[in-house]
Coordinates of C-alpha atoms and ligand atoms in Angstrom, one line a residue:
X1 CA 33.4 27.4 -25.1
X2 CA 31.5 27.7 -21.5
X3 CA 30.0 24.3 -22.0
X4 CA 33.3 22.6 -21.4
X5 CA 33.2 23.5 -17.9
X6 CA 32.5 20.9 -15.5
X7 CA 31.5 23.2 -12.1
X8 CA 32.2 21.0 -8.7
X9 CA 30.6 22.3 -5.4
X10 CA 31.4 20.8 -1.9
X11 CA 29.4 22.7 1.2
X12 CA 30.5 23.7 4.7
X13 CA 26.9 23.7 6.8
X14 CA 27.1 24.8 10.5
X15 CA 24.3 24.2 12.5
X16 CA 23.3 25.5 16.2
X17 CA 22.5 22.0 18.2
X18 CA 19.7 22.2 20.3
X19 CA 20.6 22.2 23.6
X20 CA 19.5 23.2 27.1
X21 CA 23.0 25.0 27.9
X22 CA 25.8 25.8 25.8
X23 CA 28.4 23.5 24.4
X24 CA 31.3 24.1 27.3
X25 CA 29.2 25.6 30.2
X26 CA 25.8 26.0 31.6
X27 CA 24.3 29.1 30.1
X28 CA 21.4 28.8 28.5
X29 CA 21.1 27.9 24.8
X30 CA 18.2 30.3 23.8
X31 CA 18.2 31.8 20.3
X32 CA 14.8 33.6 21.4
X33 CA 16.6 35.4 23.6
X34 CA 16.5 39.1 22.7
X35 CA 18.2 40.7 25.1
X36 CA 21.8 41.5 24.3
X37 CA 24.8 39.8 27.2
X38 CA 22.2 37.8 29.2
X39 CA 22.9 34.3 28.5
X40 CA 26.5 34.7 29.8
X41 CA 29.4 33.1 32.6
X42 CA 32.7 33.5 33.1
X43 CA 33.6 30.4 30.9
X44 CA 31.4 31.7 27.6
X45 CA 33.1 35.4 27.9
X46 CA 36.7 33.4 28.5
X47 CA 37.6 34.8 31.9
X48 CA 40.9 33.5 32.7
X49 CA 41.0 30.5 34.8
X50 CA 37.6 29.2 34.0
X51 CA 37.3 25.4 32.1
X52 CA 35.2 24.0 29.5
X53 CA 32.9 20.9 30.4
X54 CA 31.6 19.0 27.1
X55 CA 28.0 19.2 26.5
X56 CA 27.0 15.5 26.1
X57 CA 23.8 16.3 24.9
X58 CA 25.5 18.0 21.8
X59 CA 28.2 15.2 21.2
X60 CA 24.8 12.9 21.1
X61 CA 23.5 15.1 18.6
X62 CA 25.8 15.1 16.3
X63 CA 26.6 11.0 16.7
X64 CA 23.2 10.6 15.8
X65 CA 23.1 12.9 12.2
X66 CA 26.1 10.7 11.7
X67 CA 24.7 7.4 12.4
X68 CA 21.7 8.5 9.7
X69 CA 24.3 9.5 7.5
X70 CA 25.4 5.8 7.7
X71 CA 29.1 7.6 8.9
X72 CA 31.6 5.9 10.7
X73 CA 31.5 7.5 14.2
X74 CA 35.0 8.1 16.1
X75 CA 35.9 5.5 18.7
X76 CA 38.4 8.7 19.7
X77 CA 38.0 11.8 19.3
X78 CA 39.2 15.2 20.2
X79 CA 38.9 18.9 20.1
X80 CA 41.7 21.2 19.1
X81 CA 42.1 25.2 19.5
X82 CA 41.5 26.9 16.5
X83 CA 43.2 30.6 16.9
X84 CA 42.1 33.7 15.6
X85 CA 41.7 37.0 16.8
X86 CA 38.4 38.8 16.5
X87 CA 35.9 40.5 18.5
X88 CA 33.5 37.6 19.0
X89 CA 36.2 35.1 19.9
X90 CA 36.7 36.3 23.3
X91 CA 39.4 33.6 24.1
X92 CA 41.1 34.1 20.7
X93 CA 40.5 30.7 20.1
X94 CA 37.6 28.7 19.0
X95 CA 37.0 24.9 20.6
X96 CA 36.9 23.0 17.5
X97 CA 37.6 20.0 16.1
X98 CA 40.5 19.1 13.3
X99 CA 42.2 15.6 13.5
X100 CA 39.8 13.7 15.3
X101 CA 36.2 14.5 14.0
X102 CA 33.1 12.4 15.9
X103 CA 31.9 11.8 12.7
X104 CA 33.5 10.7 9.2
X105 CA 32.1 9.5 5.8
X106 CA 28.3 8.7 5.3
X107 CA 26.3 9.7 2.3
X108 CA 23.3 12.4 2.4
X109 CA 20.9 12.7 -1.2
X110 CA 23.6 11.3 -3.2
X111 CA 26.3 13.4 -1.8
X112 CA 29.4 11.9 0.1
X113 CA 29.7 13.5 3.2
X114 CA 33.3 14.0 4.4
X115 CA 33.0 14.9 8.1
X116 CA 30.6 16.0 11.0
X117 CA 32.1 17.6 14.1
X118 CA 31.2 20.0 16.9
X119 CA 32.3 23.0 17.9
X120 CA 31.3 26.8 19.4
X121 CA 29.6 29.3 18.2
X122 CA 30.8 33.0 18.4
X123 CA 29.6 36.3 19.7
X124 CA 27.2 38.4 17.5
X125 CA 28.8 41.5 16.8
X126 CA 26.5 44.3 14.6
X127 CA 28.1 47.8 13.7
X128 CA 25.9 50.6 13.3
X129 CA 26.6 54.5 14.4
X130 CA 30.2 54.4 14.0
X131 CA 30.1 51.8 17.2
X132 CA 30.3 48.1 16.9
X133 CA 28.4 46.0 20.2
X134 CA 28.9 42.4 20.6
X135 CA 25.8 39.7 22.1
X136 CA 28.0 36.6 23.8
X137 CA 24.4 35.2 23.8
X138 CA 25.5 32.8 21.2
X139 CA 29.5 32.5 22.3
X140 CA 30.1 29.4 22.8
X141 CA 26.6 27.6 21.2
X142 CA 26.6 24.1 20.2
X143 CA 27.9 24.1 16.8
X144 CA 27.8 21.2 14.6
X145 CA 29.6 21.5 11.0
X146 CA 29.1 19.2 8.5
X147 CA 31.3 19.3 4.9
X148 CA 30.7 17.6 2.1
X149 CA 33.1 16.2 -0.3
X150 CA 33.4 18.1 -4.0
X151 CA 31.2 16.2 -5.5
X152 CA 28.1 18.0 -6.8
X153 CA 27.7 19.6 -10.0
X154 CA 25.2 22.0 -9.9
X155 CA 23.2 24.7 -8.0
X156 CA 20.0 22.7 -8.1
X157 CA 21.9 19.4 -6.4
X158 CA 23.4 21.6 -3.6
X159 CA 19.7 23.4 -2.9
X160 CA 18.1 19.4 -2.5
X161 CA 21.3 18.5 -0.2
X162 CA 20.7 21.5 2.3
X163 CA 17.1 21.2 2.1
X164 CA 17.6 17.6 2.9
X165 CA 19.5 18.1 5.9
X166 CA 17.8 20.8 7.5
X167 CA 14.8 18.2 7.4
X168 CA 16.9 15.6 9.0
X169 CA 18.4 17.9 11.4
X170 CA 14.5 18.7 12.6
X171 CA 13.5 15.0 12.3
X172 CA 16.7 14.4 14.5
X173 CA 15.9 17.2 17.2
X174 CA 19.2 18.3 16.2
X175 CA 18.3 21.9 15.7
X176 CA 15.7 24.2 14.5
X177 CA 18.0 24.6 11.3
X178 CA 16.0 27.8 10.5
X179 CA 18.4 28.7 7.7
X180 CA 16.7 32.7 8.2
X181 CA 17.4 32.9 11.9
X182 CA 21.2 31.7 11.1
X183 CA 20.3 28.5 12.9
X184 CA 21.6 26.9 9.8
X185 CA 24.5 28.8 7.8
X186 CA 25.7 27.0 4.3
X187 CA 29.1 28.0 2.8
X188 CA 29.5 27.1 -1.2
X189 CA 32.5 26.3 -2.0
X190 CA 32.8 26.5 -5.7
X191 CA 35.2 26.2 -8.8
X192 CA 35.4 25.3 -12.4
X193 CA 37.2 23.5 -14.7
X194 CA 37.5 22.3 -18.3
X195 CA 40.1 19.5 -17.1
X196 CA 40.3 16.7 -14.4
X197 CA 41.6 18.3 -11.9
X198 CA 39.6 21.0 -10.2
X199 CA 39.8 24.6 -10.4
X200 CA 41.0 27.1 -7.4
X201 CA 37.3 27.3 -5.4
X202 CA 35.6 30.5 -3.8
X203 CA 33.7 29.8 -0.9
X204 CA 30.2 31.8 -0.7
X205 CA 28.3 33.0 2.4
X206 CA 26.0 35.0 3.7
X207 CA 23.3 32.6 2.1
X208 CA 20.5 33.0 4.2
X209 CA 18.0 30.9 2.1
X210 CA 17.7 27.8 0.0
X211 CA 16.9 29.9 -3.1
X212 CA 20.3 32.0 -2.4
X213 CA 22.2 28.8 -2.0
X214 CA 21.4 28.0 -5.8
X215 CA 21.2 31.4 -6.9
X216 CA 24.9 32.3 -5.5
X217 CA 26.0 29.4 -6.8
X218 CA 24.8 29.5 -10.2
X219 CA 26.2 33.0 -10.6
X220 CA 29.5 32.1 -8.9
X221 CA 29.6 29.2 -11.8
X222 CA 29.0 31.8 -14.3
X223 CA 31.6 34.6 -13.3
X224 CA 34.3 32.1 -12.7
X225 CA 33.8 30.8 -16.4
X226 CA 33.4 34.8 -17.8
X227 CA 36.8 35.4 -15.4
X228 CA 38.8 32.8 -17.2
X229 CA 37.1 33.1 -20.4
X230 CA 38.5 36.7 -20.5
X231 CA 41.7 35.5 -19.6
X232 CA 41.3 36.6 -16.1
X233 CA 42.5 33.8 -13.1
X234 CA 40.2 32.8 -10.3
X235 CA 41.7 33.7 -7.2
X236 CA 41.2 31.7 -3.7
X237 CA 39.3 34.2 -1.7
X238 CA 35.3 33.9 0.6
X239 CA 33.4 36.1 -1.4
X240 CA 29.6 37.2 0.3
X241 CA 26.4 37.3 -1.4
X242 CA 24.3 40.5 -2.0
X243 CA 20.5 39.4 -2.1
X244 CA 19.4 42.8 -3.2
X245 CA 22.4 42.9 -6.7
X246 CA 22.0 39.2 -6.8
X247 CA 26.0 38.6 -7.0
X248 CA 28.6 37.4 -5.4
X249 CA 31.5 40.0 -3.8
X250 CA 34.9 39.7 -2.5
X251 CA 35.1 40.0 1.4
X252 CA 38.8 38.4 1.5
X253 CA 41.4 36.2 0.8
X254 CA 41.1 33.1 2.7
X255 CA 43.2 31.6 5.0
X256 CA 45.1 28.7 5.3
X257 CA 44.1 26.1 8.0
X258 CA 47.7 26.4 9.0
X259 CA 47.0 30.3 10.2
X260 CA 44.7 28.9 13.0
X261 CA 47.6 27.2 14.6
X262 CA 45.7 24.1 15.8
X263 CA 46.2 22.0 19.0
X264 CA 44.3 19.4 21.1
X265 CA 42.5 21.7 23.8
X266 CA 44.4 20.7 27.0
X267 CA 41.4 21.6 29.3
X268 CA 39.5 18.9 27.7
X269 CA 39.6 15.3 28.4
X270 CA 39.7 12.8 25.3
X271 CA 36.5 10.8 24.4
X272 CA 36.8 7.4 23.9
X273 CA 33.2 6.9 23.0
X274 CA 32.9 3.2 23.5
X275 CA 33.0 4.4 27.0
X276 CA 29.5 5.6 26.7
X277 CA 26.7 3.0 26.8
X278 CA 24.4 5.4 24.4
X279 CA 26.9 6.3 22.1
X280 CA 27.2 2.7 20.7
X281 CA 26.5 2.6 17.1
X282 CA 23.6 -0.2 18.7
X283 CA 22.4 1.9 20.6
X284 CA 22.4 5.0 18.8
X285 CA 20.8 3.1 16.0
X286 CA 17.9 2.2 18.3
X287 CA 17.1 5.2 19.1
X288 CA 16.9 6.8 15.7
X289 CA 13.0 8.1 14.6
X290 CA 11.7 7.2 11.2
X291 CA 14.2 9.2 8.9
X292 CA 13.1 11.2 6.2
X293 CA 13.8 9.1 3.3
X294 CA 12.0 6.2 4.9
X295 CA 8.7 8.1 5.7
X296 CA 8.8 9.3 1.6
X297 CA 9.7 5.4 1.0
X298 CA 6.6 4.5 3.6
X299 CA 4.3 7.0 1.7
X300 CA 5.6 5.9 -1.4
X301 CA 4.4 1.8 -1.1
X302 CA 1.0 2.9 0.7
X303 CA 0.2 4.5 -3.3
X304 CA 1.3 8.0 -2.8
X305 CA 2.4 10.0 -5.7
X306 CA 5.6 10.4 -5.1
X307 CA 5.7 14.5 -5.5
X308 CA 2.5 14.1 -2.8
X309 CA 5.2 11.5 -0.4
X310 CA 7.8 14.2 -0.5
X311 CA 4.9 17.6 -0.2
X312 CA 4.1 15.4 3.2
X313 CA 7.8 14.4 4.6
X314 CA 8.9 18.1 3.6
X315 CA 6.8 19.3 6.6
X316 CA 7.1 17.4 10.1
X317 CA 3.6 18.8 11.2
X318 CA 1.9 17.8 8.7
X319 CA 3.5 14.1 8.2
X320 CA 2.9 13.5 12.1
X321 CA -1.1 14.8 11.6
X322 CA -1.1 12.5 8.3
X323 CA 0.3 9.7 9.7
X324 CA -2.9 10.1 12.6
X325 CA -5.0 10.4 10.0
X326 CA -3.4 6.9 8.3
X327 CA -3.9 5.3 11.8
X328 CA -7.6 5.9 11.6
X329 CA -8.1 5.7 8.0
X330 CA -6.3 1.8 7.9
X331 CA -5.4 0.9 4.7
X332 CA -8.1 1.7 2.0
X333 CA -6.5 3.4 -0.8
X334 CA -9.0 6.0 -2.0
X335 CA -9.4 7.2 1.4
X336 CA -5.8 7.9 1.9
X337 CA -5.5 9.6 -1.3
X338 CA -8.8 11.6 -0.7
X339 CA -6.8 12.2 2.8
X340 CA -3.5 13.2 1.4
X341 CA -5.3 15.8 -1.4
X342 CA -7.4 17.5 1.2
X343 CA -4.3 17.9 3.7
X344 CA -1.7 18.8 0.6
X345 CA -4.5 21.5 -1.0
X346 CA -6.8 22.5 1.5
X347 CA -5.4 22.5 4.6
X348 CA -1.7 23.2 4.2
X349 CA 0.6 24.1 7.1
X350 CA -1.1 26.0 9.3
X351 CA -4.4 24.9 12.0
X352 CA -5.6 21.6 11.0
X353 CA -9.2 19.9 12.5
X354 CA -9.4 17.3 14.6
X355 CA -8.1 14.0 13.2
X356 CA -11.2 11.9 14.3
X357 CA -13.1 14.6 12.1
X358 CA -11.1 14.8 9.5
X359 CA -11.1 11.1 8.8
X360 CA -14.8 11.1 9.4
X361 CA -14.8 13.7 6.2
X362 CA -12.8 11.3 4.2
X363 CA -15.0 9.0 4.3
X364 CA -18.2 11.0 4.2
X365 CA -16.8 12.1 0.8
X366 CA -15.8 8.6 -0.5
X367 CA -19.2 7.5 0.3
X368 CA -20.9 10.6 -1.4
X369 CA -22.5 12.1 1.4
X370 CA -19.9 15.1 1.0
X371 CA -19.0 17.1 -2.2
X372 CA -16.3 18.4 -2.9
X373 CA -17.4 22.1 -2.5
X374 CA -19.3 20.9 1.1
X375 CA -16.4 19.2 2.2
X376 CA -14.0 22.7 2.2
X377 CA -17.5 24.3 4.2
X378 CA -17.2 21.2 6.7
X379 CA -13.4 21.8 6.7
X380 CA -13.4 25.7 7.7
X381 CA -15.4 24.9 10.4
X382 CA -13.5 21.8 11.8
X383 CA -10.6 23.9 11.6
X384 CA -12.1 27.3 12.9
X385 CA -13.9 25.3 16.5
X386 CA -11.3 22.4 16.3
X387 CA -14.7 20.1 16.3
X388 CA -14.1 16.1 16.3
X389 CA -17.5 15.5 14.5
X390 CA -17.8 16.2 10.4
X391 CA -21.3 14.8 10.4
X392 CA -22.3 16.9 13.3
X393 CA -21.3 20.5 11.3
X394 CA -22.5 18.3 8.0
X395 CA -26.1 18.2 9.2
X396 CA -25.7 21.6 11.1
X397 CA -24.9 23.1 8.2
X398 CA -27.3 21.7 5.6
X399 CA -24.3 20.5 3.9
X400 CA -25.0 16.2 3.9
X401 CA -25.5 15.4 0.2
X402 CA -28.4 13.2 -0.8
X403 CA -26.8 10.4 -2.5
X404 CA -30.1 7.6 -2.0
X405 CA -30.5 6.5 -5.3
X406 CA -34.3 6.4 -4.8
X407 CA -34.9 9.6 -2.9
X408 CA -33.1 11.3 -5.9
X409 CA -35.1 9.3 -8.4
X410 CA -38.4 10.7 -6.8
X411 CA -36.7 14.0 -7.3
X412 CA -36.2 13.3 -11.1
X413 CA -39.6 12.3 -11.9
X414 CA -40.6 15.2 -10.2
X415 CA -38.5 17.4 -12.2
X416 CA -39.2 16.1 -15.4
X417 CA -42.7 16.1 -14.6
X418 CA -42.5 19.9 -14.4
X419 CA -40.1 20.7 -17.1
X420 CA -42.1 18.3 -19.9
X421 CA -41.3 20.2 -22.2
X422 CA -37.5 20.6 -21.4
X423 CA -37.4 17.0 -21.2
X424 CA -39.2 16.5 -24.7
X425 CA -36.1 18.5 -26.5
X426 CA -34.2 16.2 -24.7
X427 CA -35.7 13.4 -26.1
X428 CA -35.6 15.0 -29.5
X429 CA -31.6 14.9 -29.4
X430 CA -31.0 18.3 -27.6
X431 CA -28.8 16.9 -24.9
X432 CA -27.1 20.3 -23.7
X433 CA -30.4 21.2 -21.9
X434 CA -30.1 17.9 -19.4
X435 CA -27.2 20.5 -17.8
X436 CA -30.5 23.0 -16.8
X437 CA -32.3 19.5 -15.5
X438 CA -29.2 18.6 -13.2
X439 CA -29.9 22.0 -11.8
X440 CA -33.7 21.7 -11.4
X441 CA -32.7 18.8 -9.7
X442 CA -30.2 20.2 -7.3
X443 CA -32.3 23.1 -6.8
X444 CA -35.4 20.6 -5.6
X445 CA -32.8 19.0 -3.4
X446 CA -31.3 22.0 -2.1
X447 CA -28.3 21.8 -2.7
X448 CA -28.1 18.1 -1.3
X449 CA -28.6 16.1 -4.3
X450 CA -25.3 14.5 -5.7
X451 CA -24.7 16.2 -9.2
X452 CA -23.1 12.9 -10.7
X453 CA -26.0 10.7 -9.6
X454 CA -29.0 13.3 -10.6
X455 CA -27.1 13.3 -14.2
X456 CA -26.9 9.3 -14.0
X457 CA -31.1 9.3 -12.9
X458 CA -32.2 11.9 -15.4
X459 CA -30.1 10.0 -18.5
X460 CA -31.7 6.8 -17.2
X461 CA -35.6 8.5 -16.5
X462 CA -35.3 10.0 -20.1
X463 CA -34.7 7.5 -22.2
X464 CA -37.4 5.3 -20.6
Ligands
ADP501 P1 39.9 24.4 3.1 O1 41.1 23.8 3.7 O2 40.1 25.5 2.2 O3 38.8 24.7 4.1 P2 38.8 21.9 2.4 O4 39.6 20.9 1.7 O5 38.6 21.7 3.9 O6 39.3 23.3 2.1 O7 37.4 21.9 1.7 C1 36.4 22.7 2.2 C2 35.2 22.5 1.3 O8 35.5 22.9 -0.1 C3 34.7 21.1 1.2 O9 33.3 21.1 1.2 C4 35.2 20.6 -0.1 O10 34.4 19.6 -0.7 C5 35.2 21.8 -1.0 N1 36.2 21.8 -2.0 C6 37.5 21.5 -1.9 N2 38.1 21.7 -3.1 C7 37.2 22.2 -3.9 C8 37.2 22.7 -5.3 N3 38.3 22.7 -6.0 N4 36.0 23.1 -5.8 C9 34.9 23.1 -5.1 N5 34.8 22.7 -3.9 C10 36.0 22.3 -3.3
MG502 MG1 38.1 23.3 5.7

C-alpha cells in the first residue's frame, strides 16, 4: 500500500556569492552582464600557466551563512580538483572543495545541514541552430553549495527550507539568490522506502522556482512508489524537470564522486582560518545583521500575528521600511498593528510613502481623523509625490474626518430636525431607517463626519 512509504529528501543548493571579482581572479562578478565573453582573463578561460588567488570576500561569505547556521567552521580547510570534461569547464577541472569543507553541521528550519563549501561556477553554454556557444562570463563565479542531510519528509518541508535560505542568503549579502536568474539552483535528492533504510535516491534539477521544488518532488515521490509498486526498481540516475509536462525525466546516470578523481589544488595555499582576525567565530559573530528568524521572533513579542511577522521578514524592503516606521511609531500597540495592515494590504512591495507620513497616517486613523476609505486616498498620494506630510494632502484633499463629538452633534440635530418624520418611524421601532440618517448625516458633513460616531449621536439624540 503507498501509504507505507516513508519519502526522505536531502538538497544540494548552489549559490552565486556576491562578489566584486570572481572566486580565483579579478574579473568582474556581474550577472547583469549581457554581453557574451566579456567578463574574462587568462586565469577564468584556464590558459596554461596562469594561478588562482582565493577570493576572501567569498570565503567570508560563506563563514558567515555558516556561523548563522550555528555550523562548526573549519580551522583548516582546503580545496580539491574536481575533474570532468565538458565544454564549460575550460581547465577540465572544477576548484572545489571535498575533504576539508569551511563549513560543517548547523541546523536551517529544522533541517540538519551537512556542509557549506565554495567553489566555481562554470561557463554558460546554450545550443541553438545546430551550433552550441559558451559565455565564460560566469566561469569561475563564487559558488557556495550547501547540502543538507536526508532528513525531510516532504515537498512542502523542502519548499520552507529553500525559501528560508534564500532569505538568509539576502539578509547575509551573500547573494541575490534569485532562484529564476540561476543565482540560486536546488537539486532534490529523493527516494522512498517502506523500511529503515533508505531507498536508491534520484536527484532533480532544473528547478527554477520554489513551486517546482515542491512540485518535482511530490511527483518524484509519487513515480518512485508507482515504479516499485509495479515491480519496477528505482535506478540511481539526475533526472530534469519539465515545467511545461509537470514531470520529472531521465538526463543520466549519475556518477560516482570517485569519477571526479579528486585532489588538493596544488596552486592553492591551505587556510588555516584562525590566521584571519575576521574569520573568528567572535568576530564573525559580531558582525552578523539581525537574522531572519529573530526579526519574525522581534515582530512576534511586539503583538504581531505571527502569519503578519513572517508576510514582513519574507520581504527585506519592506521589514527595513517597517522597522522605520516602528522607530517612529514607539511602542503603542494599535498603531503598530494599524501600521503593519496598511503596509501588508495596501502598500505591498513596491513604492512606499515617506515614513514620517506614513506614521503621521497611523495615527491620524487611530485618532479618527482618517477613515479607512480616506486613508488609501491619503496613501496614493503619499506614495505617487513621495510627500512627508499626511495631514497636509488630508486637508488638501478634503479628506480630514470630523470626529468632534459636538460639531457632529450639531449636525445630528440638524438632521433630525429635517427628516422629523424619518426620525418619528424611528422612534416608533423602525430602526433600519437610522442607516438613511447616518447618510444625511455624512452628506451634511461632506463626507467628513465619522460614520461610527454619527450612528453613536443619532441613537443617543433619538431616544432623548
Ligand atoms: P552523492 O555522493 O551521490 O552526491 P551524498 O551522500 O553526497 O550523495 O548526498 C547528496 C545529497 O543526497 C544530500 O543532500 C543527502 O542528504 C541526500 N541523500 C543521500 N542519500 C539519500 C537518500 N537515500 N534519499 C534521499 N536523499 C539522500
Ligand atoms: Mg555529493
Amino acid at each position: 500500500m503507498s501509504r507505507d512509504y516513508t519519502p526522505t529528501i536531502g538538497l544540494e543548493v548552489h549559490a552565486e556569492l556576491a562578489t566584486a571579482t570572481k572566486m580565483f581572479c579579478s574579473s568582474a562578478n556581474d550577472s547583469e552582464e549581457a554581453r557574451p565573453n566579456v567578463n574574462v582573463c587568462p586565469v577564468c578561460l584556464a590558459h596554461p600557466g596562469t594561478l588562482p588567488v582565493i577570493n576572501r570576500q567569498a570565503v567570508a561569505h560563506v563563514l558567515r551563512v555558516g556561523t548563522a547556521l550555528g555550523s562548526t567552521l573549519a580551522d583548516y580547510s582546503e580545496f580539491d580538483r574536481k575533474s570532468y570534461f565538458y565544454p564549460d569547464i575550460p581547465k577540465g577541472y572544477q576548484i572545489s572543495q571535498f575533504e576539508h569543507p569551511l563549513v560543517k553541521g548547523g541546523n536551517l528550519a529544522g533541517v540538519d545541514i551537512t556542509r557549506v563549501h565554495l567553489e566555481e561556477d562554470t561557463a554558460r553554454s546554450s545550443h541553438a541552430n545546430g551550433a552550441s556557444l559558451v559565455d565564460f562570463n560566469r566561469a569561475g563565479v563564487p559558488l557556495m553549495e550547501l547540502v543538507t542531510e536526508p532528513v525531510i519528509h516532504d515537498a512542502k518541508t523542502a519548499g520552507i527550507f529553500a525559501r528560508e535560505l534564500q532569505l538568509l542568503l539576502r539578509t547575509l549579502g551573500a547573494s541575490h539568490a534569485n532562484l529564476e536568474k540561476g543565482e540560486m539552483r536546488v537539486e532534490a535528492n529523493i527516494s522512498v522506502s517502506t523500511t529503515d533504510t533508505f531507498g536508491t535516491k534520484v536527484e532533480v534539477k532544473n528547478l527554477n522556482s520554489f513551486r517546482s521544488v515542491e512540485r518535482a518532488i511530490a511527483f518524484e515521490i509519487e513515480r518512485q512508489i508507482a515504479l516499485i509498486e509495479s515491480g519496477g526498481q528505482v535506478v540511481q540516475e539526475t533526472r530534469g524537470w519539465d515545467e511545461g509536462g509537470q514531470k520529472t525525466f531521465s538526463q543520466r546516470v549519475k556518477e560516482g564522486s570517485a569519477d571526479y578523481r579528486y585532489f588538493p589544488e596544488p596552486d592553492l595555499p591551505k587556510l588555516v582560518l584562525s590566521e584571519f582576525e575576521a574569520f573568528t567565530t567572535e568576530a564573525l559573530t559580531e558582525a552578523l545583521p539581525e537574522l531572519p528568524w529573530e526579526r519574525r521572533a522581534r515582530y512576534f513579542a511586539l503583538g504581531l500575528k505571527e502569519d503578519d511577522a513572517a508576510a514582513l521578514t519574507g520581504s527585506l524592503a519592506q521589514s527595513a521600511y517597517f522597522d522605520r516606521v516602528l522607530a517612529l511609531l514607539g511602542n503603542d500597540s494599535a498603531h503598530i498593528q494599524l501600521a503593519v495592515n496598511y503596509l501588508l494590504n495596501d502598500l505591498g512591495e513596491g513604492l512606499l510613502p515617506h515614513p514620517n507620513a506614513f506614521a503621521e497616517l497611523v495615527r491620524m486613523i487611530a485618532t479618527n481623523e482618517l477613515s479607512s476609505r480616506g486613508a488609501k486616498d491619503v496613501l496614493t498620494v503619499l506614495v505617487a509625490t513621495g510627500g512627508e506630510s499626511a495631514r497636509s494632502v488630508a486637508e488638501e484633499k478634503g479628506l480630514l474626518q470630523e470626529s468632534d463629538p459636538e460639531a457632529l452633534r450639531r449636525m445630528v440635530g440638524a438632521v433630525i430636525a429635517e427628516h422629523a418624520g424619518v426620525a418619528d418611524e424611528y422612534r416608533a421601532g423602525k430602526v433600519s431607517v437610522l442607516q438613511f440618517l447616518v447618510g444625511q448625516g455624512m452628506k451634511a458633513s461632506k463626507g467628513a463626519g465619522n460614520p461610527a460616531i454619527l450612528r453613536e449621536l443619532l441613537i443617543e439624540e433619538l431616544s432623548k
